[in-house]
Amino acid sequence: MERLERSAASRNARVAISDIATSEFTHYQVAVSPTGVRYDEYARAVHEACLEKTAANLTRSYEDCAKQICAACVYSTAMPGIYLHSDGRCNMCHAYEEALSRNKLQGGLERELAECLAPGPQDADFDVIVALSGGKDSSAALAFAASEKNLRVTAVLADNGFIPNFVKKNCQSMCDRVGAEFVILDFDFRDDVKRALATSDPSIYPCIVCTKQFKQLISEYAVRHNCKRVIMGRNFWATIEPELSGARELRAFNGQSVFWYSLPFLLGWKIQDLKPRLEKVGWDQRAKDIPGASTNCMGPGIVEEHFKNSTGLHPEAPLLANEIICGFITQKEGLDEIAGHD
C-alpha cells in the first residue's frame, strides 16, 4: 500500500485508494486515464476499487460489473477511474450535472463566453486566435468568430506532419472566405508516433501528446503577437472540477498567460449547429473520409488499432463520452462513432 501511495502522489492524485469506496470523484481526481494507458499497479488498484464500488452501488456481483456501460454516455467500467452510481449513470455524468448546477448559480460560463468573444484593443493586429485544425469543430468555430461575431481573427494551424495537403489548402480557402488571416506553424510529431507504435504497453496516447505540443506552440505565437485569447473547437469542458469551466489558462515559454476557450461548449452547441457554419466557410467534405476518429489528421487512423489491441479500449471513447455528457452528441451517435472505427 505504501508503494501505491507513492505512485498516487507522483501522479498528483487527490483521492486515495482507501477513500474510493466512500467518496464521489472524477477520473481526474484519482489521476488515471480512462483510455487505459499507463495501466500500472496503481491504475489497476484504482480500477479494481472502482469495480467494487460499482458492484456495491448496483447490488450486483463484481464479475457482472466488469464491462458495464454507463446508462447515459459511453464511459464504461472497463475504463480505469470510472464507476457507476445506483441509477446506472457514471461518475462523470454525475460530476458534470452537479458542476453545471453550481455554475448556473454563479454565471461562470456566461462570463467566460463574454471574455472569449470580446473585441481586442484597436491597436492590436487582431482580436483573437482560432486554433484551426481543419476539422469540423474548429472550422465551425472559425465561421462563428469571424463571420457571425465579426472579430478580427488570425487562424493558426499547427501542422504535426500528418495533416493532408487538401486540409491545409481548405483552411486557407475558409480563412479567405471569412476574412481571417491564416498561419501554419510546423512541428514534427512523427517520432512520437513511431515510439508509441513500438510498445505494447503504452504510457500515453500520442494524440494527447500532440495536443499539448500544439497548444504550447500556438500559445507562444499568441504571446509574440500580444494576443492572450485562443478559441478552439472543443465540445466539452476545459475543467470539470473543482469548478466547471470552458476556459483554461496556459503558460507560454516566458511565463505569460494565454487563455484557451472551448467555444462550442460555451455556446452550448449540438452537432447540428456545425452544418450551416461549415457550409458558410466551404469546409471540404473529403475530410469525412480521413481514417480514424478525425476529420483533419491522419494520426488517429495510424495509432487507434494499435492502442485498442494494447488496452482493449477505444482511445477516443472518453472524448466521445464527454461530448455526450455535455449534450453535443447523443449516446447513440457516440456508440455509432465507436462502432464505425472498430
PDB file of C-alpha atoms in Angstrom, residues 33-37 73-76 79 204-208 292-294 299-301 303-309 311-324 333-342:
ATOM      1  CA  SER A  33      -6.509   7.649 -17.698  1.00  0.00           C
ATOM      2  CA  PRO A  34      -9.795   6.122 -18.885  1.00  0.00           C
ATOM      3  CA  THR A  35      -8.015   5.350 -22.168  1.00  0.00           C
ATOM      4  CA  GLY A  36      -6.212   2.524 -20.348  1.00  0.00           C
ATOM      5  CA  VAL A  37      -2.685   3.838 -20.916  1.00  0.00           C
ATOM      6  CA  CYS A  73     -22.913   8.088 -22.158  1.00  0.00           C
ATOM      7  CA  VAL A  74     -20.164   5.734 -23.359  1.00  0.00           C
ATOM      8  CA  TYR A  75     -17.934   5.687 -20.310  1.00  0.00           C
ATOM      9  CA  SER A  76     -17.599   2.117 -19.099  1.00  0.00           C
ATOM     10  CA  MET A  79     -12.092   2.141 -18.092  1.00  0.00           C
ATOM     11  CA  ILE A 204       0.303   7.720 -23.081  1.00  0.00           C
ATOM     12  CA  TYR A 205      -1.911   8.105 -26.135  1.00  0.00           C
ATOM     13  CA  PRO A 206       0.126  10.061 -28.717  1.00  0.00           C
ATOM     14  CA  CYS A 207      -2.774  12.308 -29.732  1.00  0.00           C
ATOM     15  CA  ILE A 208      -2.756  13.683 -26.177  1.00  0.00           C
ATOM     16  CA  GLY A 292      -9.826   7.105 -37.742  1.00  0.00           C
ATOM     17  CA  ALA A 293     -11.740   9.388 -35.418  1.00  0.00           C
ATOM     18  CA  SER A 294     -10.571  12.605 -37.045  1.00  0.00           C
ATOM     19  CA  GLY A 299      -2.538  10.288 -36.979  1.00  0.00           C
ATOM     20  CA  PRO A 300      -5.532   8.709 -35.208  1.00  0.00           C
ATOM     21  CA  GLY A 301      -6.083   6.297 -38.086  1.00  0.00           C
ATOM     22  CA  VAL A 303      -2.462   4.598 -33.942  1.00  0.00           C
ATOM     23  CA  GLU A 304      -6.054   3.694 -32.999  1.00  0.00           C
ATOM     24  CA  GLU A 305      -5.908  -0.010 -33.840  1.00  0.00           C
ATOM     25  CA  HIS A 306      -2.613  -0.478 -32.005  1.00  0.00           C
ATOM     26  CA  PHE A 307      -3.990   1.159 -28.877  1.00  0.00           C
ATOM     27  CA  LYS A 308      -7.238  -0.793 -28.999  1.00  0.00           C
ATOM     28  CA  ASN A 309      -5.232  -4.011 -29.202  1.00  0.00           C
ATOM     29  CA  THR A 311      -5.543  -1.625 -23.924  1.00  0.00           C
ATOM     30  CA  GLY A 312      -8.784  -3.287 -25.028  1.00  0.00           C
ATOM     31  CA  LEU A 313     -10.357   0.185 -25.142  1.00  0.00           C
ATOM     32  CA  HIS A 314     -11.112   2.655 -27.915  1.00  0.00           C
ATOM     33  CA  PRO A 315      -8.783   5.619 -27.250  1.00  0.00           C
ATOM     34  CA  GLU A 316     -11.369   8.180 -28.410  1.00  0.00           C
ATOM     35  CA  ALA A 317     -14.231   6.798 -26.272  1.00  0.00           C
ATOM     36  CA  PRO A 318     -13.590   9.167 -23.318  1.00  0.00           C
ATOM     37  CA  LEU A 319     -13.697  12.197 -25.637  1.00  0.00           C
ATOM     38  CA  LEU A 320     -16.971  10.986 -27.151  1.00  0.00           C
ATOM     39  CA  ALA A 321     -18.335  10.340 -23.655  1.00  0.00           C
ATOM     40  CA  ASN A 322     -17.536  13.924 -22.654  1.00  0.00           C
ATOM     41  CA  GLU A 323     -19.305  15.241 -25.754  1.00  0.00           C
ATOM     42  CA  ILE A 324     -22.374  13.146 -24.904  1.00  0.00           C
ATOM     43  CA  GLU A 333     -24.238   8.844 -32.012  1.00  0.00           C
ATOM     44  CA  GLY A 334     -21.289   8.147 -29.731  1.00  0.00           C
ATOM     45  CA  LEU A 335     -21.833   4.393 -29.847  1.00  0.00           C
ATOM     46  CA  ASP A 336     -22.175   4.519 -33.637  1.00  0.00           C
ATOM     47  CA  GLU A 337     -18.930   6.500 -33.888  1.00  0.00           C
ATOM     48  CA  ILE A 338     -17.073   3.903 -31.813  1.00  0.00           C
ATOM     49  CA  ALA A 339     -18.601   1.019 -33.773  1.00  0.00           C
ATOM     50  CA  GLY A 340     -17.638   2.717 -37.027  1.00  0.00           C
ATOM     51  CA  HIS A 341     -13.974   2.599 -36.040  1.00  0.00           C
ATOM     52  CA  ASP A 342     -13.905  -0.930 -34.586  1.00  0.00           C
TER      53      ASP A 342
END
